[in-house]
Structure formats: C-alpha cells, structure tokens
GROMACS .gro file of C-alpha atoms in nm:
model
  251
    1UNK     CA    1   2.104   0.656   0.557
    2UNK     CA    2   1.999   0.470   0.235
    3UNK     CA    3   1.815   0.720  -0.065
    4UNK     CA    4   1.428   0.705  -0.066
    5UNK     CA    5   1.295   0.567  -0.385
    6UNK     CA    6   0.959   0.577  -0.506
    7UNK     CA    7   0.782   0.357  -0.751
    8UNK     CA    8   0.456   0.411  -0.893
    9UNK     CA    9   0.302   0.072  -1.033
   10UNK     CA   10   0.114   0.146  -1.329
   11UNK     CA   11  -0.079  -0.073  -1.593
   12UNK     CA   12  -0.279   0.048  -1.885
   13UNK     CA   13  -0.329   0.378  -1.729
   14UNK     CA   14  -0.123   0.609  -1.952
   15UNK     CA   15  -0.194   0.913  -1.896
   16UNK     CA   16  -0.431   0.873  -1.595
   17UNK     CA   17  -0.141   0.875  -1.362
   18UNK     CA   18  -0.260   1.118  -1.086
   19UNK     CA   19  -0.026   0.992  -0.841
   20UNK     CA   20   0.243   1.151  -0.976
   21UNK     CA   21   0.133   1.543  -0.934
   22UNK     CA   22   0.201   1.435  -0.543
   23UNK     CA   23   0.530   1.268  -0.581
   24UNK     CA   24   0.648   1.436  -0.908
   25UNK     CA   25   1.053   1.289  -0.906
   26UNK     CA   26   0.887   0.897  -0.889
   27UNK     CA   27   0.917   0.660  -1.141
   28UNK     CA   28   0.632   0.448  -1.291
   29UNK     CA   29   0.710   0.043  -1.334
   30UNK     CA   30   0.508  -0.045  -1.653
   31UNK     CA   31   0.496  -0.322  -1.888
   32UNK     CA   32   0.787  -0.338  -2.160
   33UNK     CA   33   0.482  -0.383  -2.411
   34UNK     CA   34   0.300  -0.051  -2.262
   35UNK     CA   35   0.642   0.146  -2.273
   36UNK     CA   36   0.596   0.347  -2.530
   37UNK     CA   37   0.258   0.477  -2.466
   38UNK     CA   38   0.316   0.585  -2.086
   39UNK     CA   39   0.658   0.723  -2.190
   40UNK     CA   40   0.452   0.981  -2.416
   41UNK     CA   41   0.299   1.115  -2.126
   42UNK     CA   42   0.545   1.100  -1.886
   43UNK     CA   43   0.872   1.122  -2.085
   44UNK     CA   44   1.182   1.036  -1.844
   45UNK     CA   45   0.946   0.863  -1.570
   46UNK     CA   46   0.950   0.500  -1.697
   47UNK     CA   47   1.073   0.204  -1.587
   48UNK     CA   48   0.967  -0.091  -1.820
   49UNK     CA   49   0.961  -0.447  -1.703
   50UNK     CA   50   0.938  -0.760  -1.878
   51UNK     CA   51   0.572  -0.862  -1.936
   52UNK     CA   52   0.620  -1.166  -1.751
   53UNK     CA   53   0.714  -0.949  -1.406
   54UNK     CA   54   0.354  -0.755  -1.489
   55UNK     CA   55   0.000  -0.819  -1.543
   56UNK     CA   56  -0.062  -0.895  -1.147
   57UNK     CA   57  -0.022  -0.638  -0.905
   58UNK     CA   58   0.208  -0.887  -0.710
   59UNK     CA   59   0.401  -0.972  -0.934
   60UNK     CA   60   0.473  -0.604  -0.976
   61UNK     CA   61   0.543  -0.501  -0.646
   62UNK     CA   62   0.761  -0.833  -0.646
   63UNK     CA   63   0.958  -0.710  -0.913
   64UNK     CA   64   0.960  -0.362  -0.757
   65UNK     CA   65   1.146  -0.491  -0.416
   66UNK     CA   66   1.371  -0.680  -0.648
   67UNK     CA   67   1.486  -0.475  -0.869
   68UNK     CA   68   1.480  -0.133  -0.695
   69UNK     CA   69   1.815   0.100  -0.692
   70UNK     CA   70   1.768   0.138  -0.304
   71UNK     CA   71   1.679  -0.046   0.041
   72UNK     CA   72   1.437   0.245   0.122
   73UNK     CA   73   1.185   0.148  -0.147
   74UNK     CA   74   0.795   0.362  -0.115
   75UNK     CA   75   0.563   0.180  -0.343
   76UNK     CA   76   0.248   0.352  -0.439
   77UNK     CA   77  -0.105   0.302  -0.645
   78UNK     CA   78  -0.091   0.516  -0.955
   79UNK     CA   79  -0.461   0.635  -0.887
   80UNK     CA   80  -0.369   0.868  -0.570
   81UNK     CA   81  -0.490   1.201  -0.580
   82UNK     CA   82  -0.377   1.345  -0.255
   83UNK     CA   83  -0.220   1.260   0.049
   84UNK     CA   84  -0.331   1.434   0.373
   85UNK     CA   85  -0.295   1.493   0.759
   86UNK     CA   86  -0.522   1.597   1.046
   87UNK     CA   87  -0.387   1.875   1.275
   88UNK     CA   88  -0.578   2.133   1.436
   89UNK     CA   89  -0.888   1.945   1.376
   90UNK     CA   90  -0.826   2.019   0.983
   91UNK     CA   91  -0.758   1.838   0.679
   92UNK     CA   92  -0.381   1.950   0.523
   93UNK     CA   93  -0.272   1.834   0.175
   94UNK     CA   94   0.113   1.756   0.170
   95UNK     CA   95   0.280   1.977  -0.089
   96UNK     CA   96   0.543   1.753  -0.279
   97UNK     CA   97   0.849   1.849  -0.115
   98UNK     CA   98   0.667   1.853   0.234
   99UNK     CA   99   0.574   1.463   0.135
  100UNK     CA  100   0.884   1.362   0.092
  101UNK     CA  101   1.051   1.520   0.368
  102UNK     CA  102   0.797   1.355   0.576
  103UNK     CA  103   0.855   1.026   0.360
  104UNK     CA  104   1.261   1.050   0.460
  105UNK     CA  105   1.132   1.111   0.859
  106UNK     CA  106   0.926   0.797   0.858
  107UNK     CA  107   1.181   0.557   0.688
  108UNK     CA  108   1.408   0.668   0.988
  109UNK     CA  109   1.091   0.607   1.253
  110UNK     CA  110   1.043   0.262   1.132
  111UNK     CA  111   1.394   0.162   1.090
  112UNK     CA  112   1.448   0.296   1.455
  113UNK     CA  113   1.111   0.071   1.629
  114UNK     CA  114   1.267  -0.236   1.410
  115UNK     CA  115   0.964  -0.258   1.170
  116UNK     CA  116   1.059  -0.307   0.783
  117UNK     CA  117   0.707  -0.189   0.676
  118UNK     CA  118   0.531   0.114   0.728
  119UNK     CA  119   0.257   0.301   0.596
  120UNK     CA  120  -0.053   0.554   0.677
  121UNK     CA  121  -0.389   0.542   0.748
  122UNK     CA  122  -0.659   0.360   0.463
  123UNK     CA  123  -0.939   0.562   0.623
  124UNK     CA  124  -0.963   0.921   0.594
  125UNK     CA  125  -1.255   1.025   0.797
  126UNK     CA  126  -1.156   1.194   1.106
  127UNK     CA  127  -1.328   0.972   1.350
  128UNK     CA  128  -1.043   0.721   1.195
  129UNK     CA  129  -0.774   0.921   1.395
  130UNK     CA  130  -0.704   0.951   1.762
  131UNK     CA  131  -0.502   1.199   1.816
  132UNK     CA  132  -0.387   1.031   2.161
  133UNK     CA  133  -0.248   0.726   1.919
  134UNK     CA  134  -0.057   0.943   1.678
  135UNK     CA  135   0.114   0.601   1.584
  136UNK     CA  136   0.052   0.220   1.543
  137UNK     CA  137   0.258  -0.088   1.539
  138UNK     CA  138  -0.012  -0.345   1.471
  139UNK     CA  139  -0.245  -0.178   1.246
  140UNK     CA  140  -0.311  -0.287   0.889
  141UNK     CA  141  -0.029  -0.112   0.624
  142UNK     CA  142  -0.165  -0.237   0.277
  143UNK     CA  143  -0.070  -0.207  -0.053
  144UNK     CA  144  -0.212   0.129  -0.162
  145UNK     CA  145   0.084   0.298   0.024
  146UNK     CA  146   0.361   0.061   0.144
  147UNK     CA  147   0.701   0.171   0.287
  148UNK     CA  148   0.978  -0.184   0.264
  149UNK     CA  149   1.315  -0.137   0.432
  150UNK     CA  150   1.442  -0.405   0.218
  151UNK     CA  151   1.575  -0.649   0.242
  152UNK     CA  152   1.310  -0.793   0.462
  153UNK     CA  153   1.294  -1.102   0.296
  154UNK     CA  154   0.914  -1.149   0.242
  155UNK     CA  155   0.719  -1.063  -0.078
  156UNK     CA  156   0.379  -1.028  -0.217
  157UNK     CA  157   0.186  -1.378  -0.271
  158UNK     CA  158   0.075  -1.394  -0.636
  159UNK     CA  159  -0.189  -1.619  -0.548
  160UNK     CA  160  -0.362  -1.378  -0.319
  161UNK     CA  161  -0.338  -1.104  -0.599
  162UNK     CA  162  -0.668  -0.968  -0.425
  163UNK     CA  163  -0.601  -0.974  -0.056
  164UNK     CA  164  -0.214  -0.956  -0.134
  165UNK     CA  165  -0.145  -0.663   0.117
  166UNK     CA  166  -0.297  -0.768   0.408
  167UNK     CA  167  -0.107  -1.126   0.355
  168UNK     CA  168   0.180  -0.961   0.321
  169UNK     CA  169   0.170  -0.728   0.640
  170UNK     CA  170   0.068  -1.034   0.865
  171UNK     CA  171   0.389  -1.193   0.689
  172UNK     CA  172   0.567  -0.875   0.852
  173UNK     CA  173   0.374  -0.879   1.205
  174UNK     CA  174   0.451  -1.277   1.197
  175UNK     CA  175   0.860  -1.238   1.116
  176UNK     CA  176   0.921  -0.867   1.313
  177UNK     CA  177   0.631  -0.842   1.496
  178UNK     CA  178   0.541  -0.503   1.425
  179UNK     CA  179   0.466  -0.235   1.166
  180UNK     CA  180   0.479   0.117   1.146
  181UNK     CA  181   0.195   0.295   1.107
  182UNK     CA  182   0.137   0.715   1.085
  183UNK     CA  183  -0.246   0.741   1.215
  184UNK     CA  184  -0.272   1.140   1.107
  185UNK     CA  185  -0.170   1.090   0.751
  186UNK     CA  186  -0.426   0.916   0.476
  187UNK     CA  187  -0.445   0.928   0.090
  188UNK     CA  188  -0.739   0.986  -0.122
  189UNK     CA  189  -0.783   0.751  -0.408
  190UNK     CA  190  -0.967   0.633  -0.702
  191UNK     CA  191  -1.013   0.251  -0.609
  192UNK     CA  192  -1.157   0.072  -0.839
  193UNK     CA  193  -1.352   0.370  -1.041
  194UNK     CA  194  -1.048   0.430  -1.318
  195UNK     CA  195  -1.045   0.212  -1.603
  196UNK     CA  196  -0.733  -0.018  -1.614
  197UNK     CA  197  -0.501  -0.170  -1.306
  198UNK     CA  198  -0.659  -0.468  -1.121
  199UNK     CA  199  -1.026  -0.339  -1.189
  200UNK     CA  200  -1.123  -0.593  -1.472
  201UNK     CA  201  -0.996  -0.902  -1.218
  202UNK     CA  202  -1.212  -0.753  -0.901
  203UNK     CA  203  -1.529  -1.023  -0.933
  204UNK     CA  204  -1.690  -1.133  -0.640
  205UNK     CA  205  -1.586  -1.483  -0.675
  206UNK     CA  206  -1.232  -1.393  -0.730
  207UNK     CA  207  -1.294  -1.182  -0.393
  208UNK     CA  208  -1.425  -1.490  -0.236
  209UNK     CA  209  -1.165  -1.729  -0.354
  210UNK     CA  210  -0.857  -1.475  -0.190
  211UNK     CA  211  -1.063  -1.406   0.131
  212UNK     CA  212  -1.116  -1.798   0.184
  213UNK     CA  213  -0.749  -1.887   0.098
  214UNK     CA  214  -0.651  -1.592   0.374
  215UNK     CA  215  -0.879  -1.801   0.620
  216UNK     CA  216  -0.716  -2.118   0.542
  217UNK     CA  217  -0.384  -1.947   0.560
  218UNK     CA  218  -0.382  -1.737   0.885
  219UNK     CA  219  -0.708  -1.868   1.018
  220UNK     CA  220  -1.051  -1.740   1.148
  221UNK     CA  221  -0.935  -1.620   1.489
  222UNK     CA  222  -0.643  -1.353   1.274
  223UNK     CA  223  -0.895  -1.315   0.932
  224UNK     CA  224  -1.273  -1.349   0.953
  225UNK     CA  225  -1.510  -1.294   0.669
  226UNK     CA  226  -1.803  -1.082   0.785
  227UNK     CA  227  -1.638  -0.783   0.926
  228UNK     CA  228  -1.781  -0.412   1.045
  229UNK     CA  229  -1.975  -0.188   0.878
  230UNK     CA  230  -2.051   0.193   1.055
  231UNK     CA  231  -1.940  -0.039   1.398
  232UNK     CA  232  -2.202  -0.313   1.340
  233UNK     CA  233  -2.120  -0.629   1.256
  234UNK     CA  234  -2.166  -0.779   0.912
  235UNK     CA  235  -2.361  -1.060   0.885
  236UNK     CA  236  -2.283  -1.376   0.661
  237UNK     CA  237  -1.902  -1.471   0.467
  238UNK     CA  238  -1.910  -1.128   0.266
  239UNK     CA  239  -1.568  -1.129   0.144
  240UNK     CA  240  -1.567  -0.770   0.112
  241UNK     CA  241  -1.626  -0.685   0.499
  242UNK     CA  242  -1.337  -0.924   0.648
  243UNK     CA  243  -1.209  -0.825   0.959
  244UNK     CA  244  -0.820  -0.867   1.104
  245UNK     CA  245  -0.711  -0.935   1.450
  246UNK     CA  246  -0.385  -0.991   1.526
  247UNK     CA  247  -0.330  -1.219   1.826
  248UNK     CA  248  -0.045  -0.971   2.002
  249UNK     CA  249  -0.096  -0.719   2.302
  250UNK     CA  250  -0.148  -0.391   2.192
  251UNK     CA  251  -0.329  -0.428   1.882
   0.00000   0.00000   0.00000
C-alpha cells in the first residue's frame, strides 16, 4: 500500500496555521516568496512552490497532486481546528495519531469501492448524520478535506477558483462514478473569518460569476442556484445557496 501524505495549503497565514495541531507530521505548500516567514513558525514543515503554482487555491492543489512524493495524497485547508465523529450520540475529537490511523483505513475503503476521491462530512450538526448511512458514494467531497488516489487524471479548474471543489468531484462522479464519503466524521473550520487564503477574492460577483459558469458547465438539472436553507427552499439565483443533484441512483 502506497504512504499517506498530507499537504496543508497555506497562503499568507504564517503563523495562523491551526490545522496543523491535528495533523502535526504534514507539510504546508506555500509560496517560494512567503518561505521564509512560514518557515519561522513552522521550521521543517515547508514546502515552497514557485509563485506562479500559488496565489489561487487551484492552482495549489494542482500543484499539490503534481508534485506530491506519494499516490495517497490528503489535502487539507490550513484553517481546521478539529476534526470529529459522532458515536454514541456524542461528539469525539480525533487525537493525531487516531486521525491518521483512520486516514490510512479510508485510503484502503476508497481504493477498495473504486472511488479515487474521498472525504467527510461539510456539516457538523448531528441531524447531518444518519447513522443507518454510515457511508456515501454520491455525496459532495469538497475541497476543505479531499482524499486523491492519484493518479486519477482530473484536476482542479482554475477558472472556477470559487466553486473549484464541487467541479472537481462531479469531474470524479462523471469519470468513476462514485466517491467516498465517511458520514460520522466532520471538521470544524474557520471559513472565511481568518485573514489571508482566498478571503480577499470571496465577492459576491466573483460568487456569481463561478456559480453561473458551474450552470453552464454541468447544467441546471446537476447545479441549481437557489438551494436549501433549514429544508426550505431558497428563493431567487443566490449563488451562495446552490444546490447539487447528481443524476445517478442512489444519490
């Protein structure tokens, strides 16, 4: 079995990194010209890339798939505080060694369904998790938390920089047909709250621009602006309420 490798994307975060108190062996990709300052903080942890390979978070995780020392490649969001299960009808907190022993076991799951992505649940609230459906093969595995068995030949669309991760998991169910998903398991993050990453690029028309281009891409019946919200439907093209279906049994 290939080596698990983690990468933690990082830009102009040094010393923010929160991620890496959870996964504490991982290295963080960075900008050559940000180098220096990151590897004061987290001295042996770096891994600079050329500027031109940064300064879009596809373009990173495009480089990351690339250039990774392993075909079991983990890519995670730098602002992750903790990662967590449901069992017993409580909330656990994965201890580091516990994560990646549990990282190792799902490599192996997806590898053995044929999927080449897998990933956890976005939501944490409980209500999010059936314990009946421990697993999923059609459910949304986005960017946040991304597990590639590489190489699966598809990569992140720079010119979706915003919706990126659900293009790129439709680009999965399209070629394989599936994805692996662990329902109990969730992260808590700081989206879009910490200074730094994709924040400053997050306007509404930029929002707007990736959702439309999604629609023109896979279509209204597979991505519809409007969405859910608290299981009522959103009215009017809000780009921040989309909703997926994918056209396959089961989903």
């Amino acid at each position: 079995m290939p080596d698990v490798y983690v990468a933690i994307g990082s830009y102009k975060r040094a010393g923010r990194v929160t991620t890496l108190k959870i996964v504490p062996d991982a290295d963080l990709w960075v900008p050559e010209s940000q180098a220096a300052e990151y590897e004061e903080h987290y001295p042996g942890r770096v891994r600079p890339i050329p500027d031109e390979r940064d300064g879009n978070v596809c373009r990173k995780r495009n480089a990351i798939l690339d250039l990774a020392p392993s075909e079991w490649v983990l890519i995670l969001d730098d602002d992750i505080r903790r990662i967590c299960y449901w069992e017993g009808g409580r909330r656990h907190q994965f201890s580091p060694d516990h994560f990646m022993a549990f990282v190792r076991d799902s490599f192996e799951q997806a590898a053995a369904v044929g999927a080449r992505l897998w990933g956890v649940n976005q939501n944490q609230d409980p209500m999010a998790y059936a314990t009946q459906r421990p697993f999923a093969l059609l459910a949304p595995v986005l960017g946040p938390f991304a597990g590639h068995l590489m190489d699966h030949g598809l990569r992140y669309d720079e010119g979706m920089f915003l919706k990126e991760d659900y293009d790129h998991w439709l680009q999965h169910i399209e070629r394989y047909r599936r994805t692996w998903r662990v329902n109990k398991v969730h992260y808590i993050h700081d989206h879009g709250t910490l200074p730094g990453g994709v924040v400053g690029m997050r306007t509404l028309a930029a929002e707007k621009a990736c959702a439309e281009r999604m629609v023109r891409r896979w279509g209204s019946s597979v991505y519809r602006l409007g969405g859910t919200t608290g299981g009522r439907a959103c009215k009017g093209n809000n780009p921040l309420n989309s909703l997926v279906r994918v056209p396959i049994p089961g989903m």
